[in-house]
Tab-separated table of C-alpha atoms and ligand atoms in Angstrom:
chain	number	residue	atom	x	y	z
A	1	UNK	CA	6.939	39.296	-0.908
A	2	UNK	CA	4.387	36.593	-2.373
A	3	UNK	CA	1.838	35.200	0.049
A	4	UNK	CA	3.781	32.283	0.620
A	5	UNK	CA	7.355	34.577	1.684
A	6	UNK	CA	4.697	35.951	3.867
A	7	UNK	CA	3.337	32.967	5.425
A	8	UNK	CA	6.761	31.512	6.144
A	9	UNK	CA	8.091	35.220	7.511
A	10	UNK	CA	5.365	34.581	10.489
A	11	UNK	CA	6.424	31.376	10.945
A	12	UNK	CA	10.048	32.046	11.247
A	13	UNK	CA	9.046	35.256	13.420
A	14	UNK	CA	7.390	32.663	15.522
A	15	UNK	CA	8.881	29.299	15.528
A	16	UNK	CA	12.648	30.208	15.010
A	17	UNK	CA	14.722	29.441	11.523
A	18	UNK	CA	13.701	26.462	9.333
A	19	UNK	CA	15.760	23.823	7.634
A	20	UNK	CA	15.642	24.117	3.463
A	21	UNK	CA	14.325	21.155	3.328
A	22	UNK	CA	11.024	22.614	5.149
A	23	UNK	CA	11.518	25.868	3.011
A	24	UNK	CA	11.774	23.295	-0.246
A	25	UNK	CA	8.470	21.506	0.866
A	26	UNK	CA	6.849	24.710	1.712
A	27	UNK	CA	7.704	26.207	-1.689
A	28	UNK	CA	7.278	23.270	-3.840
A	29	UNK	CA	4.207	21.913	-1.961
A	30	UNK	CA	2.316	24.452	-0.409
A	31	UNK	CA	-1.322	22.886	-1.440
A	32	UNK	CA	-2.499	26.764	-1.945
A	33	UNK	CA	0.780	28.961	-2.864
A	34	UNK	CA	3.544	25.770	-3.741
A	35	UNK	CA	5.387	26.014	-7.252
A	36	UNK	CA	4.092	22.789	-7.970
A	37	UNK	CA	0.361	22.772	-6.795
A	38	UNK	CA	-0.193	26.410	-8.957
A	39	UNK	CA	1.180	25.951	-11.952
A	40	UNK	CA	2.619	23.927	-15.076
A	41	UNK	CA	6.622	24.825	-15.100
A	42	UNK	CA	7.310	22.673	-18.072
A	43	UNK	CA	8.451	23.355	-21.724
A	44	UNK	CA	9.490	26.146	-23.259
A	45	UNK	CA	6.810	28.704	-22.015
A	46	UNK	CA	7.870	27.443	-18.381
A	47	UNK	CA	10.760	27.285	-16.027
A	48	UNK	CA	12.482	24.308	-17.401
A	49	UNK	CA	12.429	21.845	-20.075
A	50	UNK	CA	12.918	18.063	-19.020
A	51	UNK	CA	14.211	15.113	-21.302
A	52	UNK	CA	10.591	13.428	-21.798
A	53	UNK	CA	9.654	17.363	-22.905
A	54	UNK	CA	12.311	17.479	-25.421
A	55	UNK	CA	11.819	14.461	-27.572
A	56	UNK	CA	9.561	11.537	-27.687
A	57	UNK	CA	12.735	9.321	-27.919
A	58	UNK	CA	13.480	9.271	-23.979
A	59	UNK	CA	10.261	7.666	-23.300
A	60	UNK	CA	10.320	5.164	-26.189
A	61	UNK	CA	14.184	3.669	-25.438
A	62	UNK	CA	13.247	3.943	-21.405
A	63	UNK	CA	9.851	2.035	-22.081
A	64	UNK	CA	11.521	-0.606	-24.362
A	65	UNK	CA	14.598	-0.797	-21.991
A	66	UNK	CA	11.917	-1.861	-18.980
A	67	UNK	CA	10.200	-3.785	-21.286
A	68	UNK	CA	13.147	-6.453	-22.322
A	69	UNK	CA	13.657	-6.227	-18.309
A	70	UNK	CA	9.892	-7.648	-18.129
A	71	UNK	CA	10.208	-10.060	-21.056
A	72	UNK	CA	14.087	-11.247	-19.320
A	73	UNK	CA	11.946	-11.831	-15.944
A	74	UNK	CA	9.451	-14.293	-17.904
A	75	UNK	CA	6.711	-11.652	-17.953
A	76	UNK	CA	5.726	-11.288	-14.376
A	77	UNK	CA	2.255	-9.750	-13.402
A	78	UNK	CA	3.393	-6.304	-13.175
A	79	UNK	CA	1.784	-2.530	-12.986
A	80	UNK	CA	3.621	0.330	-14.429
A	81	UNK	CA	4.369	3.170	-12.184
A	82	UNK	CA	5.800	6.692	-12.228
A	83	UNK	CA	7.218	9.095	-10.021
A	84	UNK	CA	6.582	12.631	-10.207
A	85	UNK	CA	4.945	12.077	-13.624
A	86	UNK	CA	4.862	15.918	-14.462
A	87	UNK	CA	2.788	16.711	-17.688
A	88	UNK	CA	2.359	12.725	-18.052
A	89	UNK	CA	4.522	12.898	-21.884
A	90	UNK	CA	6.977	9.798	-20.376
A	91	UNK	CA	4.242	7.637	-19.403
A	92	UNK	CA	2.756	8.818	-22.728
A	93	UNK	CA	5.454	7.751	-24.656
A	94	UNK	CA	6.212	4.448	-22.917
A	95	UNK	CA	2.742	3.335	-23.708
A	96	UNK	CA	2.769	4.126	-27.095
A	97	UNK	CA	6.240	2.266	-27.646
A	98	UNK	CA	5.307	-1.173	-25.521
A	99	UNK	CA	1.604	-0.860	-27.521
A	100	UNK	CA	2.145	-3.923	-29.953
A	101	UNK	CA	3.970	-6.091	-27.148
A	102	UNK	CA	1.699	-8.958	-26.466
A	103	UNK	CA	0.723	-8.818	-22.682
A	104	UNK	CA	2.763	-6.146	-21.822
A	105	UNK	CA	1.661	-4.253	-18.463
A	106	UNK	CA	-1.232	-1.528	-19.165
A	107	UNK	CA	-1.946	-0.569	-15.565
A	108	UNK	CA	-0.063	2.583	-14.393
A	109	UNK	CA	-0.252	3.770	-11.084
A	110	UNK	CA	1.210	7.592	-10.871
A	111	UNK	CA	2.619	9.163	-7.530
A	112	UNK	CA	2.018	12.848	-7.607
A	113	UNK	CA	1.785	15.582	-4.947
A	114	UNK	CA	0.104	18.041	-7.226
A	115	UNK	CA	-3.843	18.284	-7.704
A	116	UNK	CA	-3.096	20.257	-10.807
A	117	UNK	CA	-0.625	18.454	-12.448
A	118	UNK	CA	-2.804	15.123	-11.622
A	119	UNK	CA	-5.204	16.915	-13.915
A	120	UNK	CA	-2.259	18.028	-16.833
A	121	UNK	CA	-1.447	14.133	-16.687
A	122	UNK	CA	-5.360	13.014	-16.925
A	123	UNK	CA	-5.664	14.579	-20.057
A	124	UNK	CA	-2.116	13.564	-21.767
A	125	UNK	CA	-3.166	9.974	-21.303
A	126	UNK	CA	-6.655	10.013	-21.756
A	127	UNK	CA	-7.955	6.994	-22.414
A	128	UNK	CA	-5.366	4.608	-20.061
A	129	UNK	CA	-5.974	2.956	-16.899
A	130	UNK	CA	-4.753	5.049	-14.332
A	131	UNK	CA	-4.754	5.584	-10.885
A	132	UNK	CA	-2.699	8.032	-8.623
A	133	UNK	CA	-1.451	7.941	-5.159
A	134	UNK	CA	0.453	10.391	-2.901
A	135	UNK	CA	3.361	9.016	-2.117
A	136	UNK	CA	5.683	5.935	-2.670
A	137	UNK	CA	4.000	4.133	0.713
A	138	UNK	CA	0.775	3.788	-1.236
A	139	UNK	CA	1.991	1.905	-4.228
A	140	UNK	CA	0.839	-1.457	-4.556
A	141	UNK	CA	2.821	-4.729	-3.898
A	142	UNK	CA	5.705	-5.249	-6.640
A	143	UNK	CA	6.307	-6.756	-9.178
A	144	UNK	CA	6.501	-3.394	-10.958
A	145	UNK	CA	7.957	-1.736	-13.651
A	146	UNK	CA	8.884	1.979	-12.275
A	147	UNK	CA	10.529	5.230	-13.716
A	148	UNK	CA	11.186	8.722	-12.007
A	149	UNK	CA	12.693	11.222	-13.880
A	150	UNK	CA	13.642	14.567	-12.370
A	151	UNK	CA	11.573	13.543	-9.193
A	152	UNK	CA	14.132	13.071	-7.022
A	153	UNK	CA	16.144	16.382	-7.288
A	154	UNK	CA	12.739	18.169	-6.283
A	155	UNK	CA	12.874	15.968	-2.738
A	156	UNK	CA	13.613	18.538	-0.228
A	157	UNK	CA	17.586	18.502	0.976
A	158	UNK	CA	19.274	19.895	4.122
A	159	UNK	CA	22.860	21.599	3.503
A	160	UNK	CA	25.650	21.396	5.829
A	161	UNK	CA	29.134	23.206	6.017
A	162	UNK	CA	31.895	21.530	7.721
A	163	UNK	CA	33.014	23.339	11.050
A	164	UNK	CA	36.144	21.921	13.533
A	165	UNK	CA	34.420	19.779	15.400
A	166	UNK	CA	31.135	18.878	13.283
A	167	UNK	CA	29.187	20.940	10.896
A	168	UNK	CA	26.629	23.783	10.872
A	169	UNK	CA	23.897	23.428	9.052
A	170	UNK	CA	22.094	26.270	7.235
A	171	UNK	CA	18.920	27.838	7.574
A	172	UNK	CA	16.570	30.015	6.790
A	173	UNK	CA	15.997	32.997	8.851
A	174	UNK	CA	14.595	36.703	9.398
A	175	UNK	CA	16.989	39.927	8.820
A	176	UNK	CA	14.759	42.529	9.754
A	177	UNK	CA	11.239	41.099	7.760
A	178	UNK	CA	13.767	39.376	4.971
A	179	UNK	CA	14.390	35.702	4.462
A	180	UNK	CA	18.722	35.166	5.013
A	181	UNK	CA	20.481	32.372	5.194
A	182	UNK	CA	22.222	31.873	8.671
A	183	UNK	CA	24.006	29.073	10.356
A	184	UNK	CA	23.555	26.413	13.441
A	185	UNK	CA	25.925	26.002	16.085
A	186	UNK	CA	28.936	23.105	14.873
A	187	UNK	CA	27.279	20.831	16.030
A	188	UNK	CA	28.061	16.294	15.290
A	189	UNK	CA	25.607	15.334	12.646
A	190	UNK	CA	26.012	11.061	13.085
A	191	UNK	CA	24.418	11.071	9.349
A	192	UNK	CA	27.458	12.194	8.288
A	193	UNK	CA	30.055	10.473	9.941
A	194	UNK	CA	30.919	8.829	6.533
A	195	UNK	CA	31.987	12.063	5.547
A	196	UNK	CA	34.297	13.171	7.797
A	197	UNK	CA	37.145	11.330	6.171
A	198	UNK	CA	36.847	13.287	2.034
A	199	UNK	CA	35.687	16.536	3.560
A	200	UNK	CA	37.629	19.537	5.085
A	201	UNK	CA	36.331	22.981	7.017
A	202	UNK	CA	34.111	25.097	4.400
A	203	UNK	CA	32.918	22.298	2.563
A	204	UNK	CA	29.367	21.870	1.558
A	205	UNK	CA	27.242	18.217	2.143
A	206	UNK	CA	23.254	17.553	1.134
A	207	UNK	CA	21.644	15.445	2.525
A	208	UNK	CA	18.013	14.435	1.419
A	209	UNK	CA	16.066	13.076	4.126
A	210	UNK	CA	13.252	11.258	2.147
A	211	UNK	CA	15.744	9.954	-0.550
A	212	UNK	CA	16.573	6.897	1.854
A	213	UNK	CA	12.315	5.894	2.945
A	214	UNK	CA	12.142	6.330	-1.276
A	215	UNK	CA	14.118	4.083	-2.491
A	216	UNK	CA	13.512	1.437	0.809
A	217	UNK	CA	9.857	1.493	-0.730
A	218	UNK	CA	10.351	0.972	-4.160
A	219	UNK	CA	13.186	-1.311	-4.119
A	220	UNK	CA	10.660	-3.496	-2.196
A	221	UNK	CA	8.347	-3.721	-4.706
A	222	UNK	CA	11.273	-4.004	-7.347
A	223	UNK	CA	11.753	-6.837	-5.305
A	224	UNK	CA	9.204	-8.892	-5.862
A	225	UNK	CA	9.504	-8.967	-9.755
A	226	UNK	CA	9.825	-5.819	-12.440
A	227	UNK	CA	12.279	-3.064	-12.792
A	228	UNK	CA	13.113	0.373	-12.001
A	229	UNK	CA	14.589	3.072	-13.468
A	230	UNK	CA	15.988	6.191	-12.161
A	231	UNK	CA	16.939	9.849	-14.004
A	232	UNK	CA	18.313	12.930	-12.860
A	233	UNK	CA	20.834	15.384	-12.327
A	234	UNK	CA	23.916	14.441	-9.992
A	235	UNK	CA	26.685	12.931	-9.016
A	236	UNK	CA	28.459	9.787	-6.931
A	237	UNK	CA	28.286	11.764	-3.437
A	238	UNK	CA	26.903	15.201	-2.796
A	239	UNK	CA	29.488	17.718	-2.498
A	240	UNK	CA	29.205	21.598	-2.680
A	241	UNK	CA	26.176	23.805	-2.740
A	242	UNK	CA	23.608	22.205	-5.443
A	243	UNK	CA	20.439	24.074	-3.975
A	244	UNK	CA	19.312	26.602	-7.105
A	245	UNK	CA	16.135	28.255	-8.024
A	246	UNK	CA	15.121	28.592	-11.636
A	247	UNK	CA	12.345	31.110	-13.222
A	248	UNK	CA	11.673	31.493	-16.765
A	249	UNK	CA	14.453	29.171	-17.283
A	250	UNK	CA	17.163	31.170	-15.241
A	251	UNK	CA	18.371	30.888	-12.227
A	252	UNK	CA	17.325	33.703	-9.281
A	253	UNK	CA	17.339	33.480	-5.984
A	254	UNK	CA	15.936	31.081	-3.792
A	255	UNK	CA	14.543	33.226	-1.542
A	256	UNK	CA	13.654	35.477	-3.850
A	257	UNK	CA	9.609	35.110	-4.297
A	258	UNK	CA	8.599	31.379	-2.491
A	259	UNK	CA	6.487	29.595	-4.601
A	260	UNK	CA	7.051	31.288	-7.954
A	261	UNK	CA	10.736	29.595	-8.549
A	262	UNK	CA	11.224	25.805	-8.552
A	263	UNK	CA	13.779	24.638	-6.280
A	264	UNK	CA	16.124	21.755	-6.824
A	265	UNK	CA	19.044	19.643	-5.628
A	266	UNK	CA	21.708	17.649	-7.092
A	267	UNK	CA	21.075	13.944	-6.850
A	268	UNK	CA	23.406	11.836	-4.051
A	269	UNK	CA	23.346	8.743	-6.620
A	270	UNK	CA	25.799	6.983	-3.887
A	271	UNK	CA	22.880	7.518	-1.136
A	272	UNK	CA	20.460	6.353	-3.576
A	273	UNK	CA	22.081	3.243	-3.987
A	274	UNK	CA	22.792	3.022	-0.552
A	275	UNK	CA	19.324	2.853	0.325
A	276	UNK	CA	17.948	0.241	-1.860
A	277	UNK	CA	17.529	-2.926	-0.864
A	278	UNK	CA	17.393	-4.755	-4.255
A	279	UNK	CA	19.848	-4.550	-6.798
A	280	UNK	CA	21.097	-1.421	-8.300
A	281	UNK	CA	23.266	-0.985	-11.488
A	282	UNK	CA	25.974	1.143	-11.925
A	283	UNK	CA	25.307	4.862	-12.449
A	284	UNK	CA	25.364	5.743	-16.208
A	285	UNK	CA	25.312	9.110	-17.633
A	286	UNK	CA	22.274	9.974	-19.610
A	287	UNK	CA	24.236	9.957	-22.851
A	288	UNK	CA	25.789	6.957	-22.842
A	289	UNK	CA	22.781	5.082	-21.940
A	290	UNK	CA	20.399	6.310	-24.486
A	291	UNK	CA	23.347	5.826	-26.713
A	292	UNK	CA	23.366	1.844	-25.620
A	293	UNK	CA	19.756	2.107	-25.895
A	294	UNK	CA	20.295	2.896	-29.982
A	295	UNK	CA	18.781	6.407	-29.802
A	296	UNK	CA	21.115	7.337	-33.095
A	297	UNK	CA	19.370	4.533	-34.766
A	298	UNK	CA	15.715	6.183	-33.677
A	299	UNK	CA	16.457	9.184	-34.381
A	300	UNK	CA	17.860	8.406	-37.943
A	301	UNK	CA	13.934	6.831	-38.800
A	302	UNK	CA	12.263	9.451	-37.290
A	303	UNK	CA	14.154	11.793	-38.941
A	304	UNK	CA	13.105	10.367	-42.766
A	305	UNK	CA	9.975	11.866	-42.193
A	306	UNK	CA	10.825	15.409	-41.491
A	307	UNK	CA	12.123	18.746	-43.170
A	308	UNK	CA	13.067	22.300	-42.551
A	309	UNK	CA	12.563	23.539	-39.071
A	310	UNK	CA	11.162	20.327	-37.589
A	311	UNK	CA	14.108	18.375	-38.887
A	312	UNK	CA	16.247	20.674	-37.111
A	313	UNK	CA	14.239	20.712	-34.169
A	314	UNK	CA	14.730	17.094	-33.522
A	315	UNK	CA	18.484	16.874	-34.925
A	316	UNK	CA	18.703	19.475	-32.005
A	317	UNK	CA	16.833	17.566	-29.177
A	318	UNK	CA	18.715	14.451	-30.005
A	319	UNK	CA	21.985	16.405	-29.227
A	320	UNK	CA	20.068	18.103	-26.311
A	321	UNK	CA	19.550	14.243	-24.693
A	322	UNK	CA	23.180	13.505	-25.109
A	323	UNK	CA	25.933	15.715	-25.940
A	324	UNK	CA	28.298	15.652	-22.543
A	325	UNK	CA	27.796	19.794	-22.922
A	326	UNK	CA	23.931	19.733	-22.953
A	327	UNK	CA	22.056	16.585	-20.898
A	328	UNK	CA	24.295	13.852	-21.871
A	329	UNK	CA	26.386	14.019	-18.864
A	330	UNK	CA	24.902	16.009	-15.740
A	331	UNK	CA	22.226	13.485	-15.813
A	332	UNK	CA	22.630	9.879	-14.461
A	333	UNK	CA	20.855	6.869	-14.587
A	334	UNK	CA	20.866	3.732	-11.953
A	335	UNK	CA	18.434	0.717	-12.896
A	336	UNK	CA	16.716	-1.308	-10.118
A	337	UNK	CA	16.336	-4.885	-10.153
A	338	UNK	CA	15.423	-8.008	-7.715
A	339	UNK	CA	18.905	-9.738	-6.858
A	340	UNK	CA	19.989	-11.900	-9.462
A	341	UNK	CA	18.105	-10.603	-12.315
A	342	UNK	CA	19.857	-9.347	-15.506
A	343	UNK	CA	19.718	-5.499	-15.941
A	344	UNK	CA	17.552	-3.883	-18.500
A	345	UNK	CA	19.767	-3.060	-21.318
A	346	UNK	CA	21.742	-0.509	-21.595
A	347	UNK	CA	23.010	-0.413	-17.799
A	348	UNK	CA	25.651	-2.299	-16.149
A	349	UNK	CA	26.136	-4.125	-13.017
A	350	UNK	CA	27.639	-2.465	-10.321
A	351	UNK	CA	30.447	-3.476	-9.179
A	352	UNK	CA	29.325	-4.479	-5.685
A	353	UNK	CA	26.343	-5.859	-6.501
B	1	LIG	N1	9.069	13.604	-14.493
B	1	LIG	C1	8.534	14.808	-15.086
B	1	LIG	C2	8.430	15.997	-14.118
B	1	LIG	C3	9.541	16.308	-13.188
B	1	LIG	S1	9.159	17.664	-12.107
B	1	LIG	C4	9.334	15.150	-16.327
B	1	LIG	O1	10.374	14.549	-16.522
B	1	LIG	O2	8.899	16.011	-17.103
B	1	LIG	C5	8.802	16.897	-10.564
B	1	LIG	C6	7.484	16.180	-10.474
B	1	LIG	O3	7.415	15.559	-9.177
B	1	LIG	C7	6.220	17.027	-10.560
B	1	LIG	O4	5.225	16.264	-11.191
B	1	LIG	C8	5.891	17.290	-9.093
B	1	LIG	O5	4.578	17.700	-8.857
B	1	LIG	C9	6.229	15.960	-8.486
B	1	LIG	N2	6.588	15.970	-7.061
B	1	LIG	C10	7.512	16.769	-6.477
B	1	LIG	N3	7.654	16.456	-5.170
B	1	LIG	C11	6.809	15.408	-4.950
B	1	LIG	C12	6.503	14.609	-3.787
B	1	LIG	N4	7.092	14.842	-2.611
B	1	LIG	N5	5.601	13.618	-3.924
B	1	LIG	C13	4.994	13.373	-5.118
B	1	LIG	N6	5.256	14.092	-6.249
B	1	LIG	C14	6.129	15.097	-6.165
């Protein structure tokens, strides 16, 4: 058992079973043992390779996407802002794309939990004004022109299975001095009364608990002027068992070793939306948007100037991005707006909105 297991084996001992979502936070977070505050997980020496990681053509087409958002709005006085920035190669990229736009924003404000990876991300964009905060409450007043990509799926979720009467939610307990999953009493959960109605017994919910304060703090900066735009794995409404733990880029178990795997969620795009109180798009697989976005066309000229194994290497990554069997589909994509603005390209309006 790792330090951490250990730690959270008293606690259990004394305290009584604990939701995931405080076994995500504890495993993710932890500011001495958490996956995120001890390590770098990303690229191909790490756990898991994200879309920014894979080609330079994610954060070009996202920066140039927020960018004709900015110029539609009559270039408001914006910042730039990230969530969950990781190594920093997104922000990276969106700089380097929006560099010969006259005015465009320079200020970037990152939100990151991390000490360490706020260090990874000082030296990938050395030389840029940047500041960091902890959390989405700190940002500064709107307008603002925002990303998050893979943030929210590492927000910590609870799981519940439907009973007769209500549903019993799982936790983490003790067998003997082993983490197990056990259940709750069926008990009503009013947070899920919406779900009583597409649900039977045995069935699987998430919810995320900080998803909803999230998005209530950024869509009221969106607000005020800018932009946001949102990437990660999911679906329209949670549904099944999402919660996975990856090492070395394959899945274990989640309470195998706390603190050495990283632990995700599927994204709840419908509570997303939900919970944002400016104007969301409609949810867009990855693919097709970087498709809108021209990403064929970029990676056409970027490709004149390579051979051999590095031609390959991005003819791969561009199918990587977008083919419905790699990242082109799992991923989604929802754009944030003030009411009555036009969306950045390559999203559509929702149909409510
Ligand atoms: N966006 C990056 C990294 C995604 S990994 C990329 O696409 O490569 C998740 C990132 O969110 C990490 O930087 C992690 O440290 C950060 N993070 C996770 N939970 C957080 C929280 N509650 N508050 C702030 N940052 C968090």
């Amino acid at each position: 058992m790792t330090a951490l297991g250990d730690l959270l084996t008293r606690q259990i001992a004394t305290d009584g079973p604990m939701t995931l979502a405080d076994y995500m936070q504890a495993c993710l977070l932890h500011p001495d043992h958490g996956y995120y505050a001890t390590r770098d997980p990303f690229g191909a020496s790490g756990d898991f390779v994200t879309a920014p990681e894979v080609s330079q053509m994610f954060g070009e087409l996202l920066g140039l996407s927020l960018a004709q958002a900015w110029m539609d709005q009559g270039q408001p006085d914006a910042y730039l802002a990230e969530l969950g920035p990781g190594r920093g190669t997104l922000m990276k990229d969106v700089l380097r794309a929006t560099a010969r736009i006259p005015d465009f924003p320079r200020k970037v404000v990152l939100v990151e939990a991390s000490a360490h990876l706020r260090e990874v991300q000082s030296q990938t964009l050395v030389g840029a004004d940047v500041t960091w905060v902890d959390s989405t409450a700190a940002l500064p007043d709107g307008p603002v022109l925002l990303l998050a990509n893979e943030f929210f799926d590492a927000l910590p979720i609870r799981q519940f299975i439907r009973g007769t009467h209500g549903w019993n939610e799982r936790r983490i307990g003790l067998q003997g001095d082993a983490l197990s999953f056990g259940l709750t009493e069926d008990t009503r959960i009013d947070a899920l009364s919406h779900r009583l109605a597409d649900t039977g017994a045995g069935d699987v919910v998430e919810l995320c608990p900080y998803a909803a304060p999230v998005m209530a703090e950024i869509s009221a900066r969106v607000s005020q002027g800018g932009a946001g735009i949102i990437v990660d794995y999911g679906d329209w409404r949670s549904l099944g068992d999402t919660f996975q733990a990856l090492e070395n880029h394959a899945p274990v178990s989640p309470l195998a070793a706390p603190g050495q795997a990283d632990l995700t969620a599927h994204v709840d795009f419908e509570a997303l939306s939900a919970a944002a109180t400016c104007q969301v798009s409609r949810m867009t697989p990855q693919g097709v948007l970087l498709e809108h976005l021209g990403i064929t066309q970029r990676a056409q000229a970027l490709a004149q100037n390579l051979h051999g194994a590095a031609l390959d290497q991005h003819v791969a990554a561009h199918r990587r991005l977008t083919h419905p069997e790699e990242m082109g589909t799992l991923f989604k994509a929802i754009a944030l707006t003030p009411r009555g603005a036009s969306h950045p390209p390559g999203f559509d309006m929702a149909s409510s909105s």
